[in-house]
XYZ file of C-alpha atoms in Angstrom:
324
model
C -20.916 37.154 -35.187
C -21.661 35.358 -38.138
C -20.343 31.855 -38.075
C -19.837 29.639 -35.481
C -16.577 28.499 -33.644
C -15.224 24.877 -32.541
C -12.239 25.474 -30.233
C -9.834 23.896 -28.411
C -7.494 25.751 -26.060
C -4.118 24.694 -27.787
C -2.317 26.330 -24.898
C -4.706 23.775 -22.842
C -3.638 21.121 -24.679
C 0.129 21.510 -24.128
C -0.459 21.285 -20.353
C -2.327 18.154 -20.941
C 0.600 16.488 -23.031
C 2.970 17.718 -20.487
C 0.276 16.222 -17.645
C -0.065 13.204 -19.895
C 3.293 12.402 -19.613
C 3.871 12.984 -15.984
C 1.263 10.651 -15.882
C 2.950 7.902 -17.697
C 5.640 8.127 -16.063
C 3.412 7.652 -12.762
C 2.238 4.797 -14.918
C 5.374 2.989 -15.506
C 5.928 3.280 -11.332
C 2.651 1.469 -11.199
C 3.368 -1.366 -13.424
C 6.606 -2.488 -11.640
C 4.605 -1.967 -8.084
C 1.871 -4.531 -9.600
C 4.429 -6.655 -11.438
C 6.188 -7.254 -8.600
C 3.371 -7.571 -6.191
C 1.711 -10.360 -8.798
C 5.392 -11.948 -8.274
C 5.321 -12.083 -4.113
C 1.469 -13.427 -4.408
C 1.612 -15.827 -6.574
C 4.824 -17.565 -5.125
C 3.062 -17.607 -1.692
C 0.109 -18.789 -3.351
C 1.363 -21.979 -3.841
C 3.230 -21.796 -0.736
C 0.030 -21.534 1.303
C -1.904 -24.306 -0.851
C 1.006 -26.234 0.060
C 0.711 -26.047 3.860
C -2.885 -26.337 3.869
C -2.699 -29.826 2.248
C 0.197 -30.454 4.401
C -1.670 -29.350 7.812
C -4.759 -30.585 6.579
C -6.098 -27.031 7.119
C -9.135 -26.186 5.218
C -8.756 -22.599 6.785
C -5.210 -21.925 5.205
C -6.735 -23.504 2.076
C -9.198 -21.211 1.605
C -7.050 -17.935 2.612
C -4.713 -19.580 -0.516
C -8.191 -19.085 -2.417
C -8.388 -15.252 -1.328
C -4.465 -14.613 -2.218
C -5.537 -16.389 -5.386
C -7.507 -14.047 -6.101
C -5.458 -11.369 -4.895
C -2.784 -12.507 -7.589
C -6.096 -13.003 -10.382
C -6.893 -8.828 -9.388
C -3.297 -7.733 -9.756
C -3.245 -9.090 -13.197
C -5.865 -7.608 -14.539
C -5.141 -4.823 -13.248
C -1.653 -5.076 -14.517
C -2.920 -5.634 -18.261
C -5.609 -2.759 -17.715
C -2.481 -0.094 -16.965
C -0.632 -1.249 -19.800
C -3.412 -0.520 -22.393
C -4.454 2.444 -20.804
C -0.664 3.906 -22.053
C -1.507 2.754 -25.797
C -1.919 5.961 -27.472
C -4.895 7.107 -29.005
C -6.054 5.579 -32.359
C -8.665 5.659 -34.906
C -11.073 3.196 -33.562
C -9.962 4.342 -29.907
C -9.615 8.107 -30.212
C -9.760 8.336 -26.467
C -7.095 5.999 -25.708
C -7.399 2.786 -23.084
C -8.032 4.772 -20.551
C -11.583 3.254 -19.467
C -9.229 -0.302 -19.410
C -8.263 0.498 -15.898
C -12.507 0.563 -14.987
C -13.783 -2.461 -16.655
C -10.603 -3.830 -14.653
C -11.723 -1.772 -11.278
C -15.228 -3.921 -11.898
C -14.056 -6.413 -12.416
C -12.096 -6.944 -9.208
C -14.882 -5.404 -7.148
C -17.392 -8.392 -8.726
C -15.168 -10.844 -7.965
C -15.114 -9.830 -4.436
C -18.403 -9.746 -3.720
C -18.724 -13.214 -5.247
C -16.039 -14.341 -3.415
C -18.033 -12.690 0.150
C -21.166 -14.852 -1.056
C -18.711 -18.091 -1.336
C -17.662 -16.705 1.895
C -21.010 -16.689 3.489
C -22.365 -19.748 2.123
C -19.010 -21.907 3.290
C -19.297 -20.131 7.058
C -22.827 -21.180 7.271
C -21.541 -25.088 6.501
C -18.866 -24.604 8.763
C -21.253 -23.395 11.682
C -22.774 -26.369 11.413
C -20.347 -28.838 11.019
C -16.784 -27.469 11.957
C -13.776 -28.958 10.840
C -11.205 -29.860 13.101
C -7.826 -26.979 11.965
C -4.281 -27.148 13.284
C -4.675 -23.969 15.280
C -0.880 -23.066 15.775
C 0.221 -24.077 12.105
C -2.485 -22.247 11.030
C -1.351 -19.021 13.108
C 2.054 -19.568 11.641
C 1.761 -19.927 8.098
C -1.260 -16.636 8.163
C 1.262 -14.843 9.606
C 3.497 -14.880 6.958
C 0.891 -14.437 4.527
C -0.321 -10.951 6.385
C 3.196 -9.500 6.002
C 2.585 -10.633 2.055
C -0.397 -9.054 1.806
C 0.853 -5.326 3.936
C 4.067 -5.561 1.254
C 1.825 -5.785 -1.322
C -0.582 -2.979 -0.058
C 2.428 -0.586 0.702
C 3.615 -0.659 -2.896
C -0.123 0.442 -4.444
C -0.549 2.588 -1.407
C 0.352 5.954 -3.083
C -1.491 4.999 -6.370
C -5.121 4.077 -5.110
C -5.353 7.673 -3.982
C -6.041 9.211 -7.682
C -6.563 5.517 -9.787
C -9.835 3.844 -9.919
C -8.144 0.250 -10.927
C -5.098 0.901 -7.953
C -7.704 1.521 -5.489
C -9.532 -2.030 -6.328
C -6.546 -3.907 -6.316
C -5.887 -2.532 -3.044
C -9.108 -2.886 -1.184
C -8.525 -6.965 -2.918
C -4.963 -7.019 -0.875
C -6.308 -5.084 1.883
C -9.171 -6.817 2.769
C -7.230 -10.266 2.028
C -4.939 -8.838 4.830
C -7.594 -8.406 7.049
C -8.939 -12.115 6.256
C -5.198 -12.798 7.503
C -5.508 -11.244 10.562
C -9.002 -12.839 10.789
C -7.338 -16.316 10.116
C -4.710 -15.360 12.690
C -7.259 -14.860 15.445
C -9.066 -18.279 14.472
C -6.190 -19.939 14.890
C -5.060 -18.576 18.385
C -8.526 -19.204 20.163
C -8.802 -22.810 18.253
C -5.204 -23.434 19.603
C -6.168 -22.150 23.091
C -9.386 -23.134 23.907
C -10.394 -25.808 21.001
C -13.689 -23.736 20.023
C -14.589 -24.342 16.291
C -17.246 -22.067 15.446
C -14.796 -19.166 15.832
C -13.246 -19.845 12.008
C -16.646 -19.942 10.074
C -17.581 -16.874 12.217
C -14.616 -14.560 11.447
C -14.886 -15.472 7.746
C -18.529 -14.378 8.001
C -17.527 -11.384 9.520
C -14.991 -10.743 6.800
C -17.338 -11.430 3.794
C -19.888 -8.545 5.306
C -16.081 -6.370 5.095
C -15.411 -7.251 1.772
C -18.926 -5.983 0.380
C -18.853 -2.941 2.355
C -15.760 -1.455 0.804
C -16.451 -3.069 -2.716
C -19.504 -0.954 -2.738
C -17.828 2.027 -3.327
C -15.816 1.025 -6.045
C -18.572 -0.765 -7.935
C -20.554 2.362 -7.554
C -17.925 4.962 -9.194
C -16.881 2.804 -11.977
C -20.970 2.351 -12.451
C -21.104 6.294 -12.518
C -17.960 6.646 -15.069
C -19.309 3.972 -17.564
C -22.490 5.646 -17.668
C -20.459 8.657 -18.680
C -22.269 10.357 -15.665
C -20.691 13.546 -14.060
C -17.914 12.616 -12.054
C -18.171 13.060 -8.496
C -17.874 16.611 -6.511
C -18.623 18.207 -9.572
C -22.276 20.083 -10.463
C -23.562 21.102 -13.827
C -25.415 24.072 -11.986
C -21.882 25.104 -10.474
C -20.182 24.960 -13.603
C -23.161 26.203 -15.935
C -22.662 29.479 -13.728
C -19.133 29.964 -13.410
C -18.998 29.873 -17.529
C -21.860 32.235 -17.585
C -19.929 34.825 -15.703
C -16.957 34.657 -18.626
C -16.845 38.301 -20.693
C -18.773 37.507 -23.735
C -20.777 34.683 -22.772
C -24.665 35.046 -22.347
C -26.095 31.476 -22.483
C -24.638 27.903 -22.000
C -26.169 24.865 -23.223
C -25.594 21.226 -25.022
C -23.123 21.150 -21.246
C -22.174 17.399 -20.978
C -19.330 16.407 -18.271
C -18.145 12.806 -18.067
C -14.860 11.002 -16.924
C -13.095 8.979 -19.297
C -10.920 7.106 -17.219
C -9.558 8.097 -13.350
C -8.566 11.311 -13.213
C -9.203 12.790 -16.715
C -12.233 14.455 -16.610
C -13.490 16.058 -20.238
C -16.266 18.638 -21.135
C -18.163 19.615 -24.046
C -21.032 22.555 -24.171
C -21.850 25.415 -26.461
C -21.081 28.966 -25.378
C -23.489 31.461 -26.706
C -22.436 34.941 -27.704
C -23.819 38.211 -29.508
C -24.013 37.944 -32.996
C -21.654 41.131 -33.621
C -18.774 39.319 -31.247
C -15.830 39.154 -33.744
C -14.275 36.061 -34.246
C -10.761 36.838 -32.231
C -13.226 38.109 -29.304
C -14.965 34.960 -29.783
C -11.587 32.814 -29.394
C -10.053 34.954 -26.462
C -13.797 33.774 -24.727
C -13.430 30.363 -25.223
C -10.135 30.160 -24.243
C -11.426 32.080 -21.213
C -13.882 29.282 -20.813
C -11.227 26.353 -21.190
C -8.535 27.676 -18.655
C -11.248 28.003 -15.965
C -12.500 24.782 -16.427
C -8.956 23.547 -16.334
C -8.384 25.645 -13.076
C -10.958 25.687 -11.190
C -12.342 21.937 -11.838
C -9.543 20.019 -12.982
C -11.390 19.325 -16.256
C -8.388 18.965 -18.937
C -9.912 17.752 -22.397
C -12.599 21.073 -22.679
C -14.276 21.226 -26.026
C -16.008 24.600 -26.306
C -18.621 25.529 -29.517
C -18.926 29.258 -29.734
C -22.167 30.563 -31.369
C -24.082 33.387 -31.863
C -28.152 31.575 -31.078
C -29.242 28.688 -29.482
C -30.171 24.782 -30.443
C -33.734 24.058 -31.356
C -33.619 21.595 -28.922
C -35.627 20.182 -26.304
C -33.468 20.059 -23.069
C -30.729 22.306 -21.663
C -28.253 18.952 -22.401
C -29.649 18.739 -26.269
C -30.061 15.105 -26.152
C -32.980 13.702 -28.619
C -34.620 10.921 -28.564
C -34.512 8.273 -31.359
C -38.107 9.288 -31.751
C -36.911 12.743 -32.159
C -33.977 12.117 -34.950
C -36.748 10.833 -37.269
């Protein structure tokens, strides 16, 4: 083979417009569910703030503070979905996609600053607890759990597959448990007049809300590093293209995610030098549709050539030392 081949499955690339769209349409489901949800929170935002003033409850106060937030994270993430369905352009030719994990890290910062707050406030109130209208308190948390499990229902089926879904819903989800937290303050302040229970059920709550943040902090780390997204090895795949017809070396293999869900590939396929173009093509296209199959990797750009890169890795990255 003489020359060397840049392919794209076009066939590929069909089922990813016809994926695309499925996905906006997922998309546009997702907006309304966080449009609306932003609606509910924010309207028992000031609700909350409201009866905290009005019951002189710094503990309903402060759970106004975490729907606050709540209603801050949908937002975001709100704006982040919306630009991540702009189409490609030429300063953007991947799209908006990577919108959605700035957003994703976004919320999962704020958390954990908001767990610190948490910690720092509990350790105040161990010391020196406010006196809180136990059974108003009970009351008005109440209503703002059944917020916050409305809320979580409607990004429930989204934060399976969607970075920036899942982080809004671990921010409504764990405000629900500071609810049910609240909830339980209030009851054995009502009951038995014991004080310390509030600062030590937010304390509790904080150590919650870094726990699951973790996770989310570390995948949207991992994508904006461009590292290879997780389940997947470069060993696994590296041998599964090796055993295509045709194929007799792989390097220059880089896997990354662009945004949640749309995985991409590039490497360079190397062949015998008196493969014919067409058998060349046929391999690649071999190459892309079990990439697409077997690992869910949809944007697969595949070099065919008949030697190797002088280069010093299997990944033929160079240094800035070496590009002088």
């Amino acid at each position: 083979m003489k020359t060397h081949d840049h392919d794209h499955d076009h066939k590929n690339d069909h089922a990813h417009s016809h994926s695309h769209s499925h996905l906006e349409g997922g998309t546009g489901r997702q907006s309304r569910a966080f449009a609306f949800g932003l609606a509910i929170t924010a309207v028992f935002v000031v609700v909350e703030f409201v009866a905290g003033f009005w019951f002189n409850s710094l503990a309903l106060i402060s759970d106004a503070g975490h729907n606050l937030t709540d209603a801050l994270a949908l937002g975001f993430g709100l704006v982040a979905l919306r630009l991540a369905r702009r189409a490609p352009d030429a300063s953007k030719t991947y799209g908006y996609h990577r919108a959605g994990i700035l957003a994703a890290t976004l919320n999962a910062t704020t958390l954990v600053l908001i767990s610190l707050y948490i910690f720092y406030e509990g350790a105040q109130r161990l010391l020196n607890p406010p006196p809180v209208e136990g059974w108003a308190v009970v009351g008005v948390a109440g209503i703002a759990l059944l917020v916050n499990l409305g809320v979580a229902a409607l990004l429930l089926g989204s934060a399976k597959d969607d970075l920036n879904s899942r982080s809004v819903f671990l921010h409504i989800a764990t405000d629900a448990v500071a609810s049910l937290g609240v909830i339980g303050a209030g009851l054995v302040e009502g009951l038995t007049g014991w004080r310390q229970i509030d600062p030590l059920i937010s304390i509790l709550i904080g150590l919650l809300i870094i726990w699951s943040s973790w996770g989310i902090i570390k995948e949207a780390t991992n994508i904006l590093l461009e590292g290879i997204p997780a389940g997947l090895h470069v060993e696994d795949i590296r041998q599964d293209v090796l055993e295509q017809p045709g194929v007799s070396a792989v390097h220059d293999l880089h896997v990354w995610t662009i945004g949640s869900g749309y995985r991409a590939l590039s490497c360079h396929v190397q062949m015998d030098d008196t493969t014919t173009l067409a058998e060349a093509n046929r391999t690649v296209q071999g190459v892309v549709a079990l990439l697409e199959e077997r690992y869910d990797i949809r944007h697969a750009t595949v070099q065919a050539e008949c030697q190797s890169c002088e280069a010093p890795n299997d990944y033929c990255v160079k240094s800035p030392a070496d590009a002088h």
